[in-house]
Short mmCIF file of C-alpha atoms in Angstrom, two decimals:
data_model
loop_
_atom_site.label_atom_id
_atom_site.label_comp_id
_atom_site.label_asym_id
_atom_site.label_seq_id
_atom_site.Cartn_x
_atom_site.Cartn_y
_atom_site.Cartn_z
CA UNK C 1 -3.26 -19.43 -11.97
CA UNK C 2 -5.22 -22.38 -13.83
CA UNK C 3 -9.00 -21.29 -15.21
CA UNK C 4 -11.74 -22.50 -13.27
CA UNK C 5 -14.80 -23.10 -13.70
CA UNK C 6 -16.39 -19.34 -11.77
CA UNK C 7 -19.51 -17.09 -13.39
CA UNK C 8 -17.62 -16.28 -16.73
CA UNK C 9 -20.68 -13.18 -17.31
CA UNK C 10 -19.85 -10.83 -14.42
CA UNK C 11 -22.57 -8.57 -16.27
CA UNK C 12 -22.70 -7.34 -19.16
CA UNK C 13 -25.08 -4.15 -20.84
CA UNK C 14 -26.09 -3.53 -24.07
CA UNK C 15 -26.40 0.33 -24.95
CA UNK C 16 -29.20 1.42 -27.83
CA UNK C 17 -28.68 4.88 -29.78
CA UNK C 18 -29.40 6.80 -27.31
CA UNK C 19 -26.94 4.96 -25.20
CA UNK C 20 -30.73 2.88 -22.74
CA UNK C 21 -28.82 0.18 -21.25
CA UNK C 22 -29.64 -3.74 -21.34
CA UNK C 23 -28.82 -6.10 -19.33
CA UNK C 24 -27.02 -8.69 -21.01
CA UNK C 25 -26.64 -12.46 -20.09
CA UNK C 26 -23.54 -14.81 -20.55
CA UNK C 27 -25.62 -17.29 -23.36
CA UNK C 28 -26.84 -14.31 -25.66
CA UNK C 29 -22.93 -13.49 -25.43
CA UNK C 30 -21.93 -16.95 -26.50
CA UNK C 31 -25.26 -16.44 -29.32
CA UNK C 32 -24.10 -13.26 -30.51
CA UNK C 33 -27.07 -11.62 -29.40
CA UNK C 34 -25.16 -9.05 -28.18
CA UNK C 35 -24.01 -7.68 -31.64
CA UNK C 36 -27.03 -6.24 -32.01
CA UNK C 37 -26.73 -3.16 -29.18
CA UNK C 38 -24.33 0.27 -30.82
CA UNK C 39 -22.48 -0.82 -28.06
CA UNK C 40 -21.84 -3.14 -25.36
CA UNK C 41 -19.36 -3.12 -22.37
CA UNK C 42 -18.78 -6.92 -20.48
CA UNK C 43 -17.91 -7.47 -17.45
CA UNK C 44 -15.97 -11.42 -16.76
CA UNK C 45 -13.81 -13.28 -14.49
CA UNK C 46 -10.32 -13.45 -15.82
CA UNK C 47 -10.33 -16.76 -14.12
CA UNK C 48 -12.99 -18.37 -15.70
CA UNK C 49 -12.28 -21.12 -18.29
CA UNK C 50 -15.38 -20.13 -20.96
CA UNK C 51 -15.00 -16.87 -19.99
CA UNK C 52 -11.17 -17.19 -21.93
CA UNK C 53 -12.51 -19.11 -23.97
CA UNK C 54 -14.75 -16.75 -25.79
CA UNK C 55 -11.58 -14.01 -26.02
CA UNK C 56 -9.90 -16.09 -27.60
CA UNK C 57 -12.81 -17.42 -30.89
CA UNK C 58 -15.89 -15.69 -30.43
CA UNK C 59 -14.95 -12.11 -29.01
CA UNK C 60 -13.71 -10.99 -32.48
CA UNK C 61 -10.17 -9.93 -30.50
CA UNK C 62 -5.98 -10.15 -31.91
CA UNK C 63 -5.32 -13.05 -29.81
CA UNK C 64 -2.23 -10.75 -29.16
CA UNK C 65 -5.11 -8.56 -27.46
CA UNK C 66 -6.62 -11.06 -25.79
CA UNK C 67 -3.31 -13.04 -24.23
CA UNK C 68 -2.09 -9.93 -23.23
CA UNK C 69 -5.87 -9.01 -21.57
CA UNK C 70 -4.70 -12.42 -19.68
CA UNK C 71 -1.63 -12.20 -18.49
CA UNK C 72 -1.07 -13.37 -14.80
CA UNK C 73 1.48 -10.71 -13.94
CA UNK C 74 0.54 -6.42 -14.74
CA UNK C 75 1.35 -3.74 -14.13
CA UNK C 76 -0.57 -0.19 -14.26
CA UNK C 77 -0.62 1.24 -18.38
CA UNK C 78 -2.43 2.13 -21.19
CA UNK C 79 -1.69 1.86 -24.73
CA UNK C 80 -2.58 2.22 -28.25
CA UNK C 81 -3.55 -1.38 -30.40
CA UNK C 82 -4.95 -1.31 -33.37
CA UNK C 83 -8.96 1.49 -33.19
CA UNK C 84 -8.40 0.88 -29.13
CA UNK C 85 -6.89 1.32 -25.98
CA UNK C 86 -5.25 -1.52 -23.80
CA UNK C 87 -5.85 -0.54 -20.47
CA UNK C 88 -4.54 -2.01 -16.79
CA UNK C 89 -5.10 0.01 -13.82
CA UNK C 90 -4.80 -1.16 -9.82
CA UNK C 91 -6.72 -0.21 -7.61
CA UNK C 92 -7.21 -1.35 -3.27
CA UNK C 93 -7.81 -4.56 -2.05
CA UNK C 94 -10.91 -3.74 -0.20
CA UNK C 95 -12.57 -7.62 -0.17
CA UNK C 96 -13.41 -9.42 3.33
CA UNK C 97 -10.05 -10.28 4.60
CA UNK C 98 -7.88 -9.11 2.81
CA UNK C 99 -4.78 -6.46 2.99
CA UNK C 100 -6.06 -2.95 1.47
CA UNK C 101 -2.68 -2.64 -0.16
CA UNK C 102 -2.75 -5.94 -2.49
CA UNK C 103 -3.72 -4.10 -5.78
CA UNK C 104 -6.43 -5.62 -7.16
CA UNK C 105 -6.31 -5.05 -11.30
CA UNK C 106 -9.02 -3.87 -13.84
CA UNK C 107 -8.27 -5.13 -17.21
CA UNK C 108 -9.35 -3.02 -20.38
CA UNK C 109 -10.19 -3.50 -24.01
CA UNK C 110 -11.70 -0.68 -25.27
CA UNK C 111 -12.65 0.42 -28.59
CA UNK C 112 -15.16 2.49 -29.63
CA UNK C 113 -17.88 0.23 -29.72
CA UNK C 114 -17.14 -2.45 -27.17
CA UNK C 115 -15.90 -2.55 -23.99
CA UNK C 116 -14.31 -5.44 -21.73
CA UNK C 117 -13.46 -5.46 -18.80
CA UNK C 118 -11.36 -7.90 -16.51
CA UNK C 119 -10.50 -8.96 -12.98
CA UNK C 120 -9.26 -11.41 -10.74
CA UNK C 121 -10.76 -11.09 -7.84
CA UNK C 122 -13.96 -8.51 -7.33
CA UNK C 123 -13.44 -4.36 -7.42
CA UNK C 124 -16.13 -2.25 -6.27
CA UNK C 125 -15.10 0.64 -8.86
CA UNK C 126 -16.39 -1.22 -11.27
CA UNK C 127 -19.72 -2.59 -9.62
CA UNK C 128 -19.68 1.84 -9.12
CA UNK C 129 -20.66 2.35 -12.30
CA UNK C 130 -22.17 -0.37 -12.92
CA UNK C 131 -25.07 1.58 -10.37
CA UNK C 132 -24.38 4.29 -11.92
CA UNK C 133 -24.70 2.98 -15.26
CA UNK C 134 -28.04 0.81 -13.50
CA UNK C 135 -29.58 4.46 -12.33
CA UNK C 136 -28.93 6.68 -15.37
CA UNK C 137 -25.97 9.01 -14.19
CA UNK C 138 -23.34 8.47 -16.20
CA UNK C 139 -23.31 8.94 -20.49
CA UNK C 140 -22.95 4.95 -21.72
CA UNK C 141 -20.16 5.91 -24.61
CA UNK C 142 -16.89 3.77 -23.98
CA UNK C 143 -14.93 6.49 -23.20
CA UNK C 144 -17.39 7.97 -20.43
CA UNK C 145 -17.28 4.17 -18.95
CA UNK C 146 -13.61 4.62 -19.35
CA UNK C 147 -12.67 7.74 -16.97
CA UNK C 148 -15.86 6.50 -14.92
CA UNK C 149 -13.73 2.94 -14.04
CA UNK C 150 -10.60 5.33 -13.41
CA UNK C 151 -11.84 8.36 -11.26
CA UNK C 152 -13.53 5.89 -9.08
CA UNK C 153 -10.68 3.57 -8.29
CA UNK C 154 -8.92 7.19 -7.59
CA UNK C 155 -11.71 8.08 -5.67
CA UNK C 156 -11.16 4.57 -3.47
CA UNK C 157 -6.70 4.88 -3.50
CA UNK C 158 -7.57 8.56 -2.13
CA UNK C 159 -9.01 6.80 0.82
CA UNK C 160 -6.25 4.13 1.34
CA UNK C 161 -3.30 6.66 1.55
CA UNK C 162 -5.14 9.41 2.99
CA UNK C 163 -5.37 6.41 6.34
CA UNK C 164 -1.87 5.63 5.58
CA UNK C 165 -1.36 9.39 5.58
CA UNK C 166 -3.38 8.53 9.36
CA UNK C 167 -1.07 6.23 10.53
CA UNK C 168 2.24 7.78 9.85
CA UNK C 169 0.95 10.38 11.73
CA UNK C 170 -0.21 7.93 14.99
CA UNK C 171 3.50 6.98 14.78
CA UNK C 172 4.80 10.35 15.09
CA UNK C 173 2.30 11.20 18.09
CA UNK C 174 3.59 7.77 19.93
CA UNK C 175 7.39 8.37 19.13
CA UNK C 176 7.34 13.04 20.61
CA UNK C 177 5.04 11.28 23.80
CA UNK C 178 7.57 10.22 26.42
CA UNK C 179 4.68 8.53 28.10
CA UNK C 180 3.96 5.67 25.07
CA UNK C 181 6.00 2.65 23.84
CA UNK C 182 6.25 2.12 19.86
CA UNK C 183 6.73 -1.99 18.92
CA UNK C 184 8.62 -1.12 15.90
CA UNK C 185 8.19 -4.15 14.74
CA UNK C 186 5.28 -2.51 13.07
CA UNK C 187 7.10 0.35 11.24
CA UNK C 188 9.00 -1.95 8.57
CA UNK C 189 5.79 -3.35 8.12
CA UNK C 190 3.97 0.07 7.55
CA UNK C 191 6.49 0.62 5.21
CA UNK C 192 6.89 -2.55 2.55
CA UNK C 193 3.02 -1.52 3.10
CA UNK C 194 3.12 2.08 2.25
CA UNK C 195 5.92 0.06 -1.01
CA UNK C 196 3.62 -1.69 -1.98
CA UNK C 197 1.74 1.08 -3.12
CA UNK C 198 4.29 3.49 -4.65
CA UNK C 199 5.25 0.41 -6.89
CA UNK C 200 2.34 0.25 -8.98
CA UNK C 201 0.74 3.87 -8.36
CA UNK C 202 3.49 5.91 -10.10
CA UNK C 203 3.05 3.37 -13.34
CA UNK C 204 -0.37 3.75 -12.52
CA UNK C 205 -0.43 8.03 -13.62
CA UNK C 206 2.07 7.29 -16.12
CA UNK C 207 -0.65 5.46 -17.96
CA UNK C 208 -3.97 7.86 -16.86
CA UNK C 209 -1.57 11.10 -18.39
CA UNK C 210 -1.54 8.55 -21.90
CA UNK C 211 -4.72 8.28 -21.81
CA UNK C 212 -5.47 12.13 -21.67
CA UNK C 213 -2.07 12.86 -24.71
CA UNK C 214 -3.56 10.26 -27.18
CA UNK C 215 -7.10 9.88 -26.16
CA UNK C 216 -8.54 13.08 -28.29
CA UNK C 217 -6.91 11.57 -31.57
CA UNK C 218 -7.86 8.30 -30.88
CA UNK C 219 -11.49 10.10 -31.35
CA UNK C 220 -12.50 7.44 -28.59
CA UNK C 221 -12.68 9.55 -25.58
CA UNK C 222 -15.16 13.04 -25.85
CA UNK C 223 -13.91 16.86 -24.49
CA UNK C 224 -15.61 15.70 -21.11
CA UNK C 225 -14.56 12.27 -20.70
CA UNK C 226 -10.96 13.69 -21.14
CA UNK C 227 -11.35 16.56 -18.38
CA UNK C 228 -12.40 13.22 -16.44
CA UNK C 229 -9.72 11.93 -16.66
CA UNK C 230 -7.12 15.26 -16.10
CA UNK C 231 -8.78 15.13 -13.18
CA UNK C 232 -7.85 11.58 -12.33
CA UNK C 233 -4.13 11.93 -13.56
CA UNK C 234 -4.10 15.27 -12.01
CA UNK C 235 -4.86 13.76 -8.39
CA UNK C 236 -2.89 10.56 -9.24
CA UNK C 237 -0.40 12.72 -9.64
CA UNK C 238 -0.89 14.41 -6.32
CA UNK C 239 -1.22 10.81 -4.69
CA UNK C 240 2.37 10.01 -6.17
CA UNK C 241 3.30 12.24 -3.99
CA UNK C 242 2.14 11.33 -0.42
CA UNK C 243 2.78 8.42 -0.73
CA UNK C 244 6.73 9.45 -2.05
CA UNK C 245 6.69 12.17 1.47
CA UNK C 246 5.26 8.79 3.31
CA UNK C 247 7.54 6.33 2.30
CA UNK C 248 10.10 8.53 3.28
CA UNK C 249 8.47 9.80 7.01
CA UNK C 250 7.91 5.74 7.37
CA UNK C 251 11.40 5.62 6.92
CA UNK C 252 12.59 8.86 9.78
CA UNK C 253 10.16 7.40 11.47
CA UNK C 254 12.06 3.42 11.76
CA UNK C 255 15.73 5.42 12.50
CA UNK C 256 14.25 7.12 14.90
CA UNK C 257 13.02 4.47 17.08
CA UNK C 258 15.87 1.98 16.73
CA UNK C 259 17.78 5.79 17.60
CA UNK C 260 15.46 5.78 20.38
CA UNK C 261 16.04 2.11 21.52
CA UNK C 262 19.56 2.81 20.58
CA UNK C 263 19.66 5.86 23.74
CA UNK C 264 17.01 3.55 25.86
CA UNK C 265 20.02 0.70 25.93
CA UNK C 266 23.11 2.96 26.26
CA UNK C 267 21.32 5.09 29.31
CA UNK C 268 21.30 1.32 31.29
CA UNK C 269 24.41 0.23 30.21
CA UNK C 270 25.63 4.13 31.55
CA UNK C 271 23.68 3.55 34.77
CA UNK C 272 25.65 -0.38 35.07
CA UNK C 273 28.42 0.81 34.45
CA UNK C 274 28.46 3.97 36.75
CA UNK C 275 27.63 1.37 39.38
CA UNK C 276 30.19 -1.29 38.48
CA UNK C 277 32.39 1.88 39.58
CA UNK C 278 31.07 2.55 42.29
CA UNK C 279 31.13 -1.03 43.84
CA UNK C 280 34.07 -1.79 42.21
CA UNK C 281 36.64 -0.46 45.27
CA UNK C 282 33.70 -2.29 47.53
CA UNK C 283 34.10 -5.91 45.16
CA UNK C 284 38.40 -5.12 45.92
CA UNK C 285 38.59 -5.08 49.60
CA UNK C 286 35.82 -7.10 50.58
CA UNK C 287 37.46 -10.14 47.76
CA UNK C 288 40.78 -9.35 49.04
CA UNK C 289 39.94 -9.72 53.44
CA UNK C 290 37.92 -12.10 52.01
CA UNK C 291 41.06 -14.85 51.77
CA UNK C 292 41.51 -17.71 54.42
CA UNK C 293 44.82 -17.08 55.27
CA UNK C 294 46.94 -15.86 58.30
CA UNK C 295 47.94 -12.33 58.54
CA UNK C 296 44.89 -10.21 57.61
CA UNK C 297 45.20 -7.43 59.70
CA UNK C 298 42.75 -6.14 62.38
CA UNK C 299 41.82 -9.75 63.01
CA UNK C 300 41.89 -9.89 66.12
CA UNK C 301 40.89 -6.05 66.80
CA UNK C 302 37.17 -6.10 67.26
CA UNK C 303 36.57 -1.99 65.77
CA UNK C 304 38.70 -3.67 62.91
CA UNK C 305 34.92 -4.53 60.91
CA UNK C 306 33.48 -1.39 61.68
CA UNK C 307 36.35 0.67 60.47
CA UNK C 308 36.72 -1.43 57.62
CA UNK C 309 33.06 -0.46 56.72
CA UNK C 310 33.29 3.40 57.05
CA UNK C 311 36.23 2.94 55.24
CA UNK C 312 34.00 1.37 52.84
CA UNK C 313 30.70 4.12 52.85
CA UNK C 314 33.54 6.87 52.48
CA UNK C 315 35.72 5.31 49.36
CA UNK C 316 32.00 4.71 47.88
CA UNK C 317 31.70 8.49 48.88
CA UNK C 318 34.35 10.10 47.68
CA UNK C 319 33.54 8.08 44.28
CA UNK C 320 30.31 9.50 43.99
CA UNK C 321 31.70 12.67 44.01
CA UNK C 322 34.45 12.27 41.74
CA UNK C 323 32.43 11.17 39.05
CA UNK C 324 29.95 14.01 39.83
CA UNK C 325 32.86 16.41 39.61
CA UNK C 326 33.68 15.21 35.85
CA UNK C 327 29.72 15.45 35.29
CA UNK C 328 29.65 11.59 34.35
CA UNK C 329 26.24 11.75 36.69
#
């Protein structure tokens, strides 16, 4: 995607020695005014040409790091790079008119004195943590902010997957209800949505586990931060198991819907076959007597028609009795 003229700085904070925050403006960032603070958090629009230019020329990050932060296609990951971490995490797309399973990406560079987060589409979890900072309800160290972002992303992912689980329950109830008629076309679409979430939630678990495993050695995360990250990793593990369960259930639901539809079709074909068997003798006799040739028996007999009708009725009764005796009906 080509860089645009979007607002480069969505929000930013400078933190002093006591952890108190001061909002930053883009002009302050351009002029280097953020350098006077002990720690800084900048939340940038990845599609902004100004933000991209600042990252390459003035952020102090090496070119490889900036390219990793700006690349188009990413999967969740956490990788140690120098004195910081490159972190990509995903969350549900809760923007108006969007599909929740079209997960949004939050990219981070986490260093001791600098946290840069980037997004292309709005990420509500970042807004949640911003409010916590403004209300003074979160520690403002880089590790605490990263742990808070991971925790909020996991919170929102839980809500989405719980909704998927409830949706699977509803489809199961509809399949068990003989009066309900489920649209089979919704099940492949439901499975596609589940697989789209599953594609990213598994590597997200690995990314959080990496932060838990290596974070203590980096010195970037305190014991409290690691506790929060470990809790997020455990919850993501549970969500991974849940999404696998939903995926399997969606496959079974689709197979059951196909089987139910096949059984209905077979039942209808069976009824048609029975009707064909019952009326086959009648069709044969009426076809035979319908030929317009001389010598048809009973042509001059006034009771011949009644006799034929009675004979055909007996034939139908005999055919039904035979099918019943064979337990076909």
